[in-house]
Tab-separated table of C-alpha atoms in Angstrom:
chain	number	residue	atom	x	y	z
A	133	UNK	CA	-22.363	-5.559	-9.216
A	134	UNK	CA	-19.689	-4.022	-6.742
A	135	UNK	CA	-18.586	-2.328	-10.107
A	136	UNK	CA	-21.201	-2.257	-12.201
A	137	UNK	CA	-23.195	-0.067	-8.923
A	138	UNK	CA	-20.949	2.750	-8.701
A	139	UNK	CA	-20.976	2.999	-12.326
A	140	UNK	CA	-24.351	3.211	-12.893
A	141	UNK	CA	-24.420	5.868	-10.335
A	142	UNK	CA	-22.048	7.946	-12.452
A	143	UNK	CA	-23.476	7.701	-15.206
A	144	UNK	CA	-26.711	8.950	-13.747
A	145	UNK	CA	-24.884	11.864	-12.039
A	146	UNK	CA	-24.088	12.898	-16.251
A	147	UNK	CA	-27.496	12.233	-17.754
A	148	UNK	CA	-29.426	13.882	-14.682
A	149	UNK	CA	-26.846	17.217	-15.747
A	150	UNK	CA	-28.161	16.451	-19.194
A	151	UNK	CA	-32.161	16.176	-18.295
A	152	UNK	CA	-31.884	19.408	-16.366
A	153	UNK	CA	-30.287	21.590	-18.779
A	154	UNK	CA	-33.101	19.924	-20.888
A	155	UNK	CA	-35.713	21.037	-18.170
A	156	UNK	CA	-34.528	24.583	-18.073
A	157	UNK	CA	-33.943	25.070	-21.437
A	158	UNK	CA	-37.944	24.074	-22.186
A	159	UNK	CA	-38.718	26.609	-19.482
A	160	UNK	CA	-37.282	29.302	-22.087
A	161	UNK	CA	-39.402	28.028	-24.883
A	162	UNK	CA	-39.883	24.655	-26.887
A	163	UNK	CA	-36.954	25.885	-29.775
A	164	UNK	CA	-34.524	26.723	-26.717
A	165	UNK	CA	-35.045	23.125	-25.580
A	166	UNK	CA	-34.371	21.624	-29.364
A	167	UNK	CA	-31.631	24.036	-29.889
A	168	UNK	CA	-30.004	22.492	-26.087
A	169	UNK	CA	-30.336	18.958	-27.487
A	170	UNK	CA	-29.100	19.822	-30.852
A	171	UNK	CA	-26.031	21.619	-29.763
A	172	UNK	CA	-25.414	18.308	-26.889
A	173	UNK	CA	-25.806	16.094	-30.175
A	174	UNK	CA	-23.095	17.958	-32.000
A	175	UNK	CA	-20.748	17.982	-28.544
A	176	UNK	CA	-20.903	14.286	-28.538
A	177	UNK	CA	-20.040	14.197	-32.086
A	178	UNK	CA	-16.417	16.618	-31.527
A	179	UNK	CA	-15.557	13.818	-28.259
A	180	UNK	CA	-15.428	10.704	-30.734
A	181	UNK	CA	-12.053	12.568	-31.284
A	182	UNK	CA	-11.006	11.758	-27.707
A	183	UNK	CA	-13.205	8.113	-28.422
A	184	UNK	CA	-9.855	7.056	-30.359
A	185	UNK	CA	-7.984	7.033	-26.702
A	186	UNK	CA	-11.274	6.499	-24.630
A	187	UNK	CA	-12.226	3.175	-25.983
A	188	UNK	CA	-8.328	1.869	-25.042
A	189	UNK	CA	-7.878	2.974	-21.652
A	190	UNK	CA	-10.013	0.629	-19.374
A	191	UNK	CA	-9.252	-2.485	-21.809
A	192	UNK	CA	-5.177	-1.826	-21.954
A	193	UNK	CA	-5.207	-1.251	-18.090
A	194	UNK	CA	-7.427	-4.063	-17.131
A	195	UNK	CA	-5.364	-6.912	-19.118
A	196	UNK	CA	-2.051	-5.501	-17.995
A	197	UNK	CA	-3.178	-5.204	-14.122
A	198	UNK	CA	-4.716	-8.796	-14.892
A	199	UNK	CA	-1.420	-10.184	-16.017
A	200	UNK	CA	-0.045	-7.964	-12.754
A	201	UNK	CA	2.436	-6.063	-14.358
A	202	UNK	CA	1.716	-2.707	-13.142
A	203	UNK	CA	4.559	-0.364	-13.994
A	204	UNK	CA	3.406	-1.117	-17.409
A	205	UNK	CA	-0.212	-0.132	-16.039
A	206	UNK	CA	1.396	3.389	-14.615
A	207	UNK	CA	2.929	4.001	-18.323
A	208	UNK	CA	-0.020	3.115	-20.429
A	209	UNK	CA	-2.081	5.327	-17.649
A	210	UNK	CA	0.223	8.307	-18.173
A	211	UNK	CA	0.405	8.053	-21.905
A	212	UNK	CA	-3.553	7.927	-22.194
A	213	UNK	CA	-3.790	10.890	-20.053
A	214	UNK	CA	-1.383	13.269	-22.834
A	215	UNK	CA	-3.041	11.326	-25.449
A	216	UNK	CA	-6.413	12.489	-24.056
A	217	UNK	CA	-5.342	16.143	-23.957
A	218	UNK	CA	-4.194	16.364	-27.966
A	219	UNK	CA	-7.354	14.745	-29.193
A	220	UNK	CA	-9.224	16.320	-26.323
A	221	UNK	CA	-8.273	19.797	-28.296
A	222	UNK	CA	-8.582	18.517	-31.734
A	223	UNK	CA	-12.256	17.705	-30.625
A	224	UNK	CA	-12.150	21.234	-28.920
A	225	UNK	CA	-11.142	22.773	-32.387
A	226	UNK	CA	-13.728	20.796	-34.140
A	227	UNK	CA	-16.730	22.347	-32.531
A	228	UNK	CA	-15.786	25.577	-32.106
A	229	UNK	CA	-14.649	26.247	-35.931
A	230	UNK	CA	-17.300	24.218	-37.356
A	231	UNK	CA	-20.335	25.425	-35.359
A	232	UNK	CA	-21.596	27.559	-38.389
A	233	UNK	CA	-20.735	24.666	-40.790
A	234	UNK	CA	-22.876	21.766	-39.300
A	235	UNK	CA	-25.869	24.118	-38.502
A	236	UNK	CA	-26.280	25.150	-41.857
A	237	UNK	CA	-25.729	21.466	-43.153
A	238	UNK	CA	-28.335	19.804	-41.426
A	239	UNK	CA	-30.597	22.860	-42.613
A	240	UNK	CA	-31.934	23.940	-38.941
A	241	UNK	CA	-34.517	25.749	-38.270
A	242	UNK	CA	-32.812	29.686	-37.378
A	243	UNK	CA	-34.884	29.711	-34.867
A	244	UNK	CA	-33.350	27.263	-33.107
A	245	UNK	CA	-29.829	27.800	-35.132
A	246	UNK	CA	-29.885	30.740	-33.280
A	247	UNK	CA	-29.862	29.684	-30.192
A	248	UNK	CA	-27.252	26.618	-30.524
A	249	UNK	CA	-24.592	28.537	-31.927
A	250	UNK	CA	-23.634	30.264	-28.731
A	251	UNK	CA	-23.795	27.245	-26.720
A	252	UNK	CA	-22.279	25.358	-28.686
A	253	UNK	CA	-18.759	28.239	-28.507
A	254	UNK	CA	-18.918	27.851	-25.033
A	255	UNK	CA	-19.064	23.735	-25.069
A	256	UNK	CA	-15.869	23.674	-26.893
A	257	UNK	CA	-13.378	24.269	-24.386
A	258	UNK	CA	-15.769	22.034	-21.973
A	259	UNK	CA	-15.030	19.142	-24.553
A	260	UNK	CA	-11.380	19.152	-24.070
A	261	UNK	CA	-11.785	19.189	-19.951
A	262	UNK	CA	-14.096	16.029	-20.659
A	263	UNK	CA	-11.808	14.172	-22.280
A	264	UNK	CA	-9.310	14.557	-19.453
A	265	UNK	CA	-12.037	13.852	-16.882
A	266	UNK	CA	-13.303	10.898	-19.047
A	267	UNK	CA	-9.564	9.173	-19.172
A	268	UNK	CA	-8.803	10.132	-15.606
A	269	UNK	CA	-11.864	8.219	-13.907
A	270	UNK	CA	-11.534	5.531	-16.701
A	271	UNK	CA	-8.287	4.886	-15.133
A	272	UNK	CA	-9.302	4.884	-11.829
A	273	UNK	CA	-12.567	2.371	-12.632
A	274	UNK	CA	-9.874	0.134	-14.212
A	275	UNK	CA	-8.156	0.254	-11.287
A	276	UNK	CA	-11.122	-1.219	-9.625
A	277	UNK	CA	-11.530	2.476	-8.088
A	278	UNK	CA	-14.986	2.754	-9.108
A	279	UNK	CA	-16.372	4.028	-5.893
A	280	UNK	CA	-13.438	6.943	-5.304
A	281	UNK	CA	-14.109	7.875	-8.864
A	282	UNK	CA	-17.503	8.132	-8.118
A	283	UNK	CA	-17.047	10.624	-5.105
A	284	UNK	CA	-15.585	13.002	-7.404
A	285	UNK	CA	-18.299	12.482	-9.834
A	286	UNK	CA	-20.948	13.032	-7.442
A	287	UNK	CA	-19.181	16.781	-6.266
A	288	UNK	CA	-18.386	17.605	-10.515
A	289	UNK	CA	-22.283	17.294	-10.851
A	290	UNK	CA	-23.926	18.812	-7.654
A	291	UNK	CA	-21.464	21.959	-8.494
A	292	UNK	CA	-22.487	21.972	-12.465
A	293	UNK	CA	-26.243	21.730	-10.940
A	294	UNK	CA	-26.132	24.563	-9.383
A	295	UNK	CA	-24.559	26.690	-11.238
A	296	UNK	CA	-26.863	25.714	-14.452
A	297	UNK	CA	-29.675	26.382	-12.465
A	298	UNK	CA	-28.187	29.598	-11.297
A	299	UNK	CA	-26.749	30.782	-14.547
A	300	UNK	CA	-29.788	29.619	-16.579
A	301	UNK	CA	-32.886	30.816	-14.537
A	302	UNK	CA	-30.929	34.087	-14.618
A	303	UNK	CA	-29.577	36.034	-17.748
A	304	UNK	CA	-26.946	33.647	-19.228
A	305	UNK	CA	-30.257	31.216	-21.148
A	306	UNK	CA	-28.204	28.142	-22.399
A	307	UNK	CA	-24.620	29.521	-22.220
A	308	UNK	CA	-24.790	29.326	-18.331
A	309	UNK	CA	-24.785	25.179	-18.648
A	310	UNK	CA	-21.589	25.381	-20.582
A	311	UNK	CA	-20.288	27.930	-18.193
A	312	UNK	CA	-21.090	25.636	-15.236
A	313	UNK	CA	-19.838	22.577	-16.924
A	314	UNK	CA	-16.522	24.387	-17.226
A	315	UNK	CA	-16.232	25.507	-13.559
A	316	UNK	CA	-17.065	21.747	-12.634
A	317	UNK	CA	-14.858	19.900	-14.960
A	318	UNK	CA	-11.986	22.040	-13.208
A	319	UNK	CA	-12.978	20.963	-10.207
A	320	UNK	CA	-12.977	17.227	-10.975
A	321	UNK	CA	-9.474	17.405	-12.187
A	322	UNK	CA	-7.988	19.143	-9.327
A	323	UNK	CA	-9.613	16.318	-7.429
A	324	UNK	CA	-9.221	13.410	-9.739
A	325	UNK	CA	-4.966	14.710	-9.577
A	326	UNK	CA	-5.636	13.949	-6.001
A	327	UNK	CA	-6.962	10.260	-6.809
A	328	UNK	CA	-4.069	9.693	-8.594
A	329	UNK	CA	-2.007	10.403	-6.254
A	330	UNK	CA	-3.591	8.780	-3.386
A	331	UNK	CA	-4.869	5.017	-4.555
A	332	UNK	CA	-2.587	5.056	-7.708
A	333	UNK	CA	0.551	6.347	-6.470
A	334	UNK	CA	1.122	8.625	-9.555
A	335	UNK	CA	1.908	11.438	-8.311
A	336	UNK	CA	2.790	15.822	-9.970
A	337	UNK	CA	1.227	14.432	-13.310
A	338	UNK	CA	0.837	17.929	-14.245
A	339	UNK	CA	4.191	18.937	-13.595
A	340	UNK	CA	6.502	16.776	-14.553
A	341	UNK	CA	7.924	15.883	-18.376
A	342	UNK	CA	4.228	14.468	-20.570
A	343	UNK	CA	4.728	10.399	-21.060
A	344	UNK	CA	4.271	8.664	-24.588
A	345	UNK	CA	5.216	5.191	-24.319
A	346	UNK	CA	5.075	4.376	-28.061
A	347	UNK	CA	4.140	0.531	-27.110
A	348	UNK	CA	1.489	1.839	-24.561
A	349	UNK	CA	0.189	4.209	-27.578
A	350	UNK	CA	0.039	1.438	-30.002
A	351	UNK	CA	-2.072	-1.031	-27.171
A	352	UNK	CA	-4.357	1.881	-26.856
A	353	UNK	CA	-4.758	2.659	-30.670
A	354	UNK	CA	-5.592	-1.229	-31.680
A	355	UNK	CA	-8.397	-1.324	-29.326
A	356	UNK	CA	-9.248	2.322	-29.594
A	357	UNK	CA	-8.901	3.360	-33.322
A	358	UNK	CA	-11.586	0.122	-34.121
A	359	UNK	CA	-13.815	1.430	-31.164
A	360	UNK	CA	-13.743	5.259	-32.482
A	361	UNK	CA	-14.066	4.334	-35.736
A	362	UNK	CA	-17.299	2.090	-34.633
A	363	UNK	CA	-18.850	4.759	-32.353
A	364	UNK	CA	-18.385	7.550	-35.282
A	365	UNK	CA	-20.098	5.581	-38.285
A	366	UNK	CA	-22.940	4.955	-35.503
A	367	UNK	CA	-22.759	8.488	-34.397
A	368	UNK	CA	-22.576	9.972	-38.378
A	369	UNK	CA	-25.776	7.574	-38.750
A	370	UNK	CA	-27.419	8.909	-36.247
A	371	UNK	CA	-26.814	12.593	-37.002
A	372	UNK	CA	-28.851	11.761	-40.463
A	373	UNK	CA	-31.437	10.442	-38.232
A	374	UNK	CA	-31.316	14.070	-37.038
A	375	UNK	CA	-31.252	15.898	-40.594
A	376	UNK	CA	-34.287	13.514	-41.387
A	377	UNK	CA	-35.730	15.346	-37.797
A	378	UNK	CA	-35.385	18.341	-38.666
A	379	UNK	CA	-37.183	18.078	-41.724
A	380	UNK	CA	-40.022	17.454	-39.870
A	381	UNK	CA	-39.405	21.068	-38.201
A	382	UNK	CA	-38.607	22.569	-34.643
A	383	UNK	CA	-42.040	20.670	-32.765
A	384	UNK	CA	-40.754	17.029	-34.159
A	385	UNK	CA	-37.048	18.176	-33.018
A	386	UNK	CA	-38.222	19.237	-29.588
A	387	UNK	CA	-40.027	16.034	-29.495
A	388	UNK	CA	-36.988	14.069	-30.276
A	389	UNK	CA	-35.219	16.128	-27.738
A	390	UNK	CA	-37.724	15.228	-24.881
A	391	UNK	CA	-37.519	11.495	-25.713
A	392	UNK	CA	-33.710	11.168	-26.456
A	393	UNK	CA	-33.120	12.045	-22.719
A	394	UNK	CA	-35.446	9.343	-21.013
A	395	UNK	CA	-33.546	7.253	-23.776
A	396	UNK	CA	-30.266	8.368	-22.208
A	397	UNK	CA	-31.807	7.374	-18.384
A	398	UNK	CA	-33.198	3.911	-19.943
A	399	UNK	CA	-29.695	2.777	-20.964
A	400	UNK	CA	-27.747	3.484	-18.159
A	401	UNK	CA	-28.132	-0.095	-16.536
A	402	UNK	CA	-26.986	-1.818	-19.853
A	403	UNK	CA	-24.064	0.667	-20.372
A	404	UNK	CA	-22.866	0.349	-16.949
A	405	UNK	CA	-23.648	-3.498	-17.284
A	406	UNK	CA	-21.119	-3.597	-20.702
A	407	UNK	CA	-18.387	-1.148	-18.815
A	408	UNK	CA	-18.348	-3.215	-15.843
A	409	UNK	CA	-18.078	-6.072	-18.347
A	410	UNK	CA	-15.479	-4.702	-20.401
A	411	UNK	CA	-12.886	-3.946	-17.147
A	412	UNK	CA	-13.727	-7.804	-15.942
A	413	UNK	CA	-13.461	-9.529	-19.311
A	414	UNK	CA	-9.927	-7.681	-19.931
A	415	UNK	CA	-8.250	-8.408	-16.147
A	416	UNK	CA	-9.636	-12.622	-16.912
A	417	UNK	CA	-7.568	-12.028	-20.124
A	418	UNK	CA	-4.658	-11.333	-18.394
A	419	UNK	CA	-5.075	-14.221	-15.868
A	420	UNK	CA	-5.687	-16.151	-18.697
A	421	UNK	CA	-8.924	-17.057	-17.345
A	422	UNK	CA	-11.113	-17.803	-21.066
A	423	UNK	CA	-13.497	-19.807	-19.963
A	424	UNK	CA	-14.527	-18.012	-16.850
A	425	UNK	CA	-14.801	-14.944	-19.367
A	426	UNK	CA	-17.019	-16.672	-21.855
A	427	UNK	CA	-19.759	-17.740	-18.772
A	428	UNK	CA	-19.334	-13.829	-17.535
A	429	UNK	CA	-20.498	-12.367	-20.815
A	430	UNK	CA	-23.196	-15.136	-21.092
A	431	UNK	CA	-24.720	-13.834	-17.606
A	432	UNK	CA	-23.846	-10.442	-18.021
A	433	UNK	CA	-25.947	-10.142	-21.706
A	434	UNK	CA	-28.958	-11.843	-19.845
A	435	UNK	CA	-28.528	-9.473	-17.117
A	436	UNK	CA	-28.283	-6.462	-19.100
A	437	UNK	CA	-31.183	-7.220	-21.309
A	438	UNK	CA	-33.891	-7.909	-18.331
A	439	UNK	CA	-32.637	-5.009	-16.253
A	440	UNK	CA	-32.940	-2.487	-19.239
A	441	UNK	CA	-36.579	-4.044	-20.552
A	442	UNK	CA	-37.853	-3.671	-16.701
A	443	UNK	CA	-36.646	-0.183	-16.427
A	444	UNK	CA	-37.702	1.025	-20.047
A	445	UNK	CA	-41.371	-0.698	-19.739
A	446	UNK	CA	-41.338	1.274	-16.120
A	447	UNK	CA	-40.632	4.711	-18.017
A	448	UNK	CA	-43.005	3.775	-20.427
A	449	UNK	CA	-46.154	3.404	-18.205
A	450	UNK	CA	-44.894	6.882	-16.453
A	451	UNK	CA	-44.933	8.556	-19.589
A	452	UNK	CA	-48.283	10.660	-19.048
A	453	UNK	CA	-46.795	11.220	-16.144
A	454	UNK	CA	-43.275	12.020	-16.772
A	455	UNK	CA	-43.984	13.732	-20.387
A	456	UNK	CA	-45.511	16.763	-18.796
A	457	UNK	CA	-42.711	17.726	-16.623
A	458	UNK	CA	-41.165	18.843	-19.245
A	459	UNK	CA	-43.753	20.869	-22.084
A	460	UNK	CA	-46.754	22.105	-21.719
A	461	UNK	CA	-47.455	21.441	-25.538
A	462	UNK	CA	-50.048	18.703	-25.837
A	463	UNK	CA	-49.366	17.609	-29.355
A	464	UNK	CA	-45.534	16.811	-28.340
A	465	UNK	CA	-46.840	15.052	-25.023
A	466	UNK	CA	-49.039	12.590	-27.706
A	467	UNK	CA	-46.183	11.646	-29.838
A	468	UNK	CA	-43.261	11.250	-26.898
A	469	UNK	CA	-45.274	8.510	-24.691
A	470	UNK	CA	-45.754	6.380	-28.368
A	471	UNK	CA	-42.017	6.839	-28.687
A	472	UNK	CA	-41.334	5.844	-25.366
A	473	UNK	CA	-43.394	2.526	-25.753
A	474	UNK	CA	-41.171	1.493	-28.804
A	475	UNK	CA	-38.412	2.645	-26.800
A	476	UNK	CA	-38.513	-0.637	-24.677
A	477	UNK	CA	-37.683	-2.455	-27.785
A	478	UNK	CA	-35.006	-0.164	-29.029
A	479	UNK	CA	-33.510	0.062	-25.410
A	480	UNK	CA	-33.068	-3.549	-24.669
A	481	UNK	CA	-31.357	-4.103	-27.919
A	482	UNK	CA	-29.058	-1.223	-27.306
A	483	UNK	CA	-28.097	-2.672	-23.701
A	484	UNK	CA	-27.429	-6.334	-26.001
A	485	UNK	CA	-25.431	-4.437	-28.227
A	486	UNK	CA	-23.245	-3.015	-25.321
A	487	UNK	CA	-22.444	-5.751	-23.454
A	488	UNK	CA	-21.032	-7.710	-26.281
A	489	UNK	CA	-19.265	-4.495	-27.950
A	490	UNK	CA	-17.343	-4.032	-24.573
A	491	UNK	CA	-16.621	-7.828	-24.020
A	492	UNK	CA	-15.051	-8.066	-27.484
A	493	UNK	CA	-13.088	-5.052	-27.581
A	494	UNK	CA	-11.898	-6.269	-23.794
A	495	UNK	CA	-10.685	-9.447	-25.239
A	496	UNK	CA	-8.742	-7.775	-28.236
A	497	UNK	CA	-11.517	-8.371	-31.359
A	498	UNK	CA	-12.055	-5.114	-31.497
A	499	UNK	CA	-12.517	-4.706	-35.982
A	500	UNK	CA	-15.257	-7.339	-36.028
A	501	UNK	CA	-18.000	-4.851	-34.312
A	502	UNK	CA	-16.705	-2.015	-37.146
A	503	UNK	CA	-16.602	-3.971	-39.911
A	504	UNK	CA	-20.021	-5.830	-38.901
A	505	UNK	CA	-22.229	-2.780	-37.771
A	506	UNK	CA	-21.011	-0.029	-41.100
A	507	UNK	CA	-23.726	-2.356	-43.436
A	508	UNK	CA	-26.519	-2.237	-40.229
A	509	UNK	CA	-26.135	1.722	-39.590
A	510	UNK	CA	-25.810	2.906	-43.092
A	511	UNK	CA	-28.802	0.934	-44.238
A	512	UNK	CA	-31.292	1.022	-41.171
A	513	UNK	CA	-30.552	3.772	-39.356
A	514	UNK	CA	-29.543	6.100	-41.971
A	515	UNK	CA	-31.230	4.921	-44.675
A	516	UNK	CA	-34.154	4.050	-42.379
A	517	UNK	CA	-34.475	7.131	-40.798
A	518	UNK	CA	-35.028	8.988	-44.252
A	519	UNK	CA	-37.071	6.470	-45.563
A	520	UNK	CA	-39.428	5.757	-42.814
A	521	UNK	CA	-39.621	9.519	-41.265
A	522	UNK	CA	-39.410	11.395	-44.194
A	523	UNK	CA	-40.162	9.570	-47.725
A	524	UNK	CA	-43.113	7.446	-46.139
A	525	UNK	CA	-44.361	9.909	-44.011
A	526	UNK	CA	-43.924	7.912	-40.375
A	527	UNK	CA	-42.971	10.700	-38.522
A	528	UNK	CA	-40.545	10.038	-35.813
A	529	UNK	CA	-42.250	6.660	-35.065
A	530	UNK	CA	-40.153	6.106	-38.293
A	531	UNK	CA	-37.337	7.450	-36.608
A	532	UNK	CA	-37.848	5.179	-33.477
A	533	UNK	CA	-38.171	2.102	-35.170
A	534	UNK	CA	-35.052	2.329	-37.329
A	535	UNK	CA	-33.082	2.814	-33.880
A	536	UNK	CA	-34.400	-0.990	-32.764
A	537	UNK	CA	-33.702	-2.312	-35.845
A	538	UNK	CA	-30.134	-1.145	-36.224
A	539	UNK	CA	-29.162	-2.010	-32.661
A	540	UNK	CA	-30.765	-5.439	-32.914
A	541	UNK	CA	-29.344	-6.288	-35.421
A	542	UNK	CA	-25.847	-5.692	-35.171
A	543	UNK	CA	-26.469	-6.921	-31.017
A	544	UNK	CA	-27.432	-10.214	-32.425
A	545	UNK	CA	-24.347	-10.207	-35.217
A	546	UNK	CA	-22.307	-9.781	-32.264
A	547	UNK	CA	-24.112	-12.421	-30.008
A	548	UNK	CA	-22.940	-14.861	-32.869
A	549	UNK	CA	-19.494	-14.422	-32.740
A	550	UNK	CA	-18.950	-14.464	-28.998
A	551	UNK	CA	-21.346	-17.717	-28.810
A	552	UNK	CA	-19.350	-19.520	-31.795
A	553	UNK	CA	-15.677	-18.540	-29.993
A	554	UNK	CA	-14.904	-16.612	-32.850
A	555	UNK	CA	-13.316	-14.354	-30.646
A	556	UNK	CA	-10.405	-16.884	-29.042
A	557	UNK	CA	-7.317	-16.090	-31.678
A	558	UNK	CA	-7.790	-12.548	-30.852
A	559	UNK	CA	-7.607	-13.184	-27.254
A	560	UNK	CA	-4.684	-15.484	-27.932
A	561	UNK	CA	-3.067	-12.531	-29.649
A	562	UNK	CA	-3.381	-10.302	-26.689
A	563	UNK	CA	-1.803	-12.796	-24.392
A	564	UNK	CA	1.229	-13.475	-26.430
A	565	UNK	CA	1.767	-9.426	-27.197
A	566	UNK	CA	2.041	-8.594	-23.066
A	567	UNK	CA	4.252	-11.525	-22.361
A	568	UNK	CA	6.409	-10.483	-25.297
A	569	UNK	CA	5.952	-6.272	-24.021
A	570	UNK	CA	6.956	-7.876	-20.108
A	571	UNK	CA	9.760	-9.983	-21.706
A	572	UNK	CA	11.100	-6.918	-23.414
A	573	UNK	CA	10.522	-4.409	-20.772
C-alpha cells in the first residue's frame, strides 16, 4: 500500500483534470461536452504510440534494480526517456494530421465534429509532453519514488486546474484545457529534471549527448511492443464501441461521455493496485524471489477486485446524486445511473484484468495477454458493441454490457495462466538474460 497510495493519488490528480474539463465543457452545451470526450478518446488513441516504451519502463527498471545492478538501471532510464520523445512526436504527428480523417470516419455528428477538431490541434503537442512526463515519473515510481513523483503531480494538476477553469469559463471554450495542459506539462518536466537529479543522481539530461543503449532498447521493446500492441487492439475495439455510439447520435454520445468519466474514477484503485503490482512482481524477479511473487499476485487480485466492487457499488447508489452535477437533461440522467449499475460488474472485471496484465508483463510473459485478449475484443467488444447497441436495438446498455464481458473474460483467461505457473519459463528467461547483460557489461 506504501506504493500502491501515492499512486492512486496520481492517478486521481489526472482523472479529476479529466472530469472537470468534462464539467465545463457541459456548461457550454451537451455537444461541447461529447465533442471534449470524443476528442480525449482520440488523444488516448495517438499515446499508444508512446505505449510501445511506456509499458517497458517500470518492468525493465524494477527487475534490474531487483537484481541491484543499477548503472544498468541509469542506462535503460536514459534510453526510455529519448525513446519516449520520438514516439512521443510520432503520436504528436498522428493527431494533429489525422484530426479531419478520424472525425469523418467514425461519421460524427458536425455538431460536435465541430467542436473537437480544434481541441483536438491543440492536444497534439500536449501528447508529446505526456509521454515525457509519463516515462519520467514511471521512472521515478520504479525507483520506489512514488511519493516525490507524486508532489510534482499534485503542482502539474492544481496549475492545469486553474488555468482550464480560467481559459474555459472565459473565451478560449475547449481549447483553453489543451492550452493549460501544455503550460502544466512544462512545468512538471522542469520539476521532474529536478527529481532526477536529486533522488536518482542523473543529472543535465537535457543537455548532454541523447542515450540509446541498444540492449536497454531491446529489454524495453520485448515487454513494451506486446503491451502496446495489447492496449491498441483493446483501444481500436473500443473506438468501434464509439462508432456504434455515435450512431445512436450526439444525446447517447454525451451520455457515454458522462459515464466513461465515473468509469475512469471507479478504476483507479484496481489500476493503481496492478501498477503497484507490476513494479513489485518485477524487483522479486530480480531477487529471484518466485514464490513470494506468485502469493503477491494471489492477494493483490483479491484486493483489487473487492476494493473496485466497493467503490463502483458506492458510485452507483450516488448516481441520482452525482448524475446531475453534470446535465441538466433528464433523459441522459435516466440512462447514465442504469449504466452506472452495470458498471460495478464491468469495473471489477477491469481491475481483475489489470492486476494480472501487469504481473505477467512484470515477470517477462508479456505475448500471452496479446495473443489471448485479440479473439475476446474483436468478438465482444467490437462485435458486441454493434450487435447489442446498434443491430438489436440495446442502446448503450448494449454498449455497457459488452465492456464486462470482454474484460471478464480475458481477466479470467489470464487468472488461468498465472494460477497453472504457466508463466515460470518466461520468468526463467528474464533471469538468465540480466545475468548474461551483467556478465557482459
Amino acid at each position: 500500500m506504501r506504493l500502491a497510495l501515492p499512486l492512486l493519488l496520481e492517478l486521481s490528480l489526472g482523472v479529476a483534470a479529466g472530469v472537470l474539463g468534462t464539467v465545463l465543457a457541459g456548461q457550454i452545451a451537451d455537444a461541447t461536452a461529447a465533442a471534449f470526450a470524443l476528442s480525449m478518446q482520440f488523444f488516448h488513441t495517438a499515446f499508444l504510440l508512446f505505449r510501445i516504451v511506456g509499458a517497458g519502463i517500470s518492468v525493465v527498471l524494477s527487475q534490474q534494480l531487483g537484481y541491484n545492478n543499477p548503472i544498468a538501471a541509469e542506462t535503460a532510464a536514459r534510453t526510455a526517456l529519448l525513446a519516449s520523445f520520438v514516439m512521443g512526436l510520432m503520436a504528436a504527428a498522428v493527431l494533429w494530421f489525422g484530426s479531419d480523417r478520424l472525425l469523418l470516419h467514425f461519421e460524427v455528428p458536425e455538431e460536435v465534429r465541430l467542436q473537437a477538431k480544434p481541441l483536438m490541434l491543440w492536444l497534439a503537442p500536449c501528447v508529446l509532453l505526456d509521454a515525457l512526463v509519463v516515462a519520467m515519473a514511471s521512472v521515478m515510481r520504479a525507483h520506489l519514488f512514488a511519493a516525490q513523483s507524486l508532489r510534482v503531480m499534485m503542482l502539474m494538476h492544481l496549475c492545469h486546474w486553474g488555468l482550464a477553469w480560467l481559459l474555459m469559463s472565459g473565451s478560449f471554450g475547449l481549447s483553453g484545457f489543451a492550452m493549460a495542459s501544455l503550460v502544466s506539462r512544462i512545468l512538471s518536466l522542469v520539476l521532474l529534471t529536478r527529481c532526477w537529479d536529486r533522488y536518482l543522481g542523473i543529472k543535465t539530461i537535457w543537455i548532454t549527448q541523447p542515450t540509446l543503449d541498444q540492449a536497454s532498447f531491446r529489454a524495453i521493446l520485448r515487454i513494451g511492443l506486446p503491451g502496446a500492441a495489447e492496449n491498441a487492439v483493446w483501444r481500436l475495439g473500443f473506438m468501434a464501441s464509439v462508432a456504434a455510439a455515435s450512431q445512436l447520435g450526439t444525446t447517447a454520445l454525451a451520455t457515454q461521455a458522462y459515464v466513461l468519466q465515473f468509469n475512469t474514477v471507479i478504476l483507479l484503485a484496481g489500476f493503481s493496485m496492478g501498477l503497484s503490482a507490476e513494479i513489485l512482481v518485477g524487483r522479486l524477479l530480480g531477487e529471484g524471489n518466485l514464490r513470494e511473487a506468485h502469493g503477491l499476485v494471489k492477494r493483490v487480485t483479491w484486493m483489487s477486485l473487492a476494493i473496485s466492487g466497493a467503490v463502483s457499488v458506492v458510485v452507483a447508489l450516488a448516481g441520482p446524486w452525482l448524475v446531475p452535477l453534470l446535465t441538466d437533461d433528464q433523459t441522459i440522467r435516466d440512462e447514465a445511473i442504469r449504466l452506472l449499475w452495470i458498471s460495478v460488474l464491468l469495473e471489477t472485471g477491469r481491475s481483475f484484468n489489470l492486476v494480472l496484465l501487469g504481473s505477467l508483463r512484470a515477470v517477462g510473459d508479456a505475448r500471452y495477454p496479446l495473443y489471448s485478449g485479440i479473439p475476446s475484443v474483436v468478438i465482444l467488444l467490437a462485435g458486441g458493441s454493434w450487435l447489442l447497441a446498434v443491430h438489436w436495438g440495446w442502446g448503450l446498455i448494449g454498449i455497457w454490457f459488452a465492456y464486462a464481458a470482454d474484460e471478464w473474460v480475458r481477466g479470467l483467461v489470464l487468472w488461468r495462466r498465472w494460477l497453472k505457473l504457466h508463466w515460470l519459463s518466461a520468468a526463467r528467461q528474464s533471469l538468465q538474460r540480466m545475468r548474461q547483460e551483467k556478465k557482459g557489461a
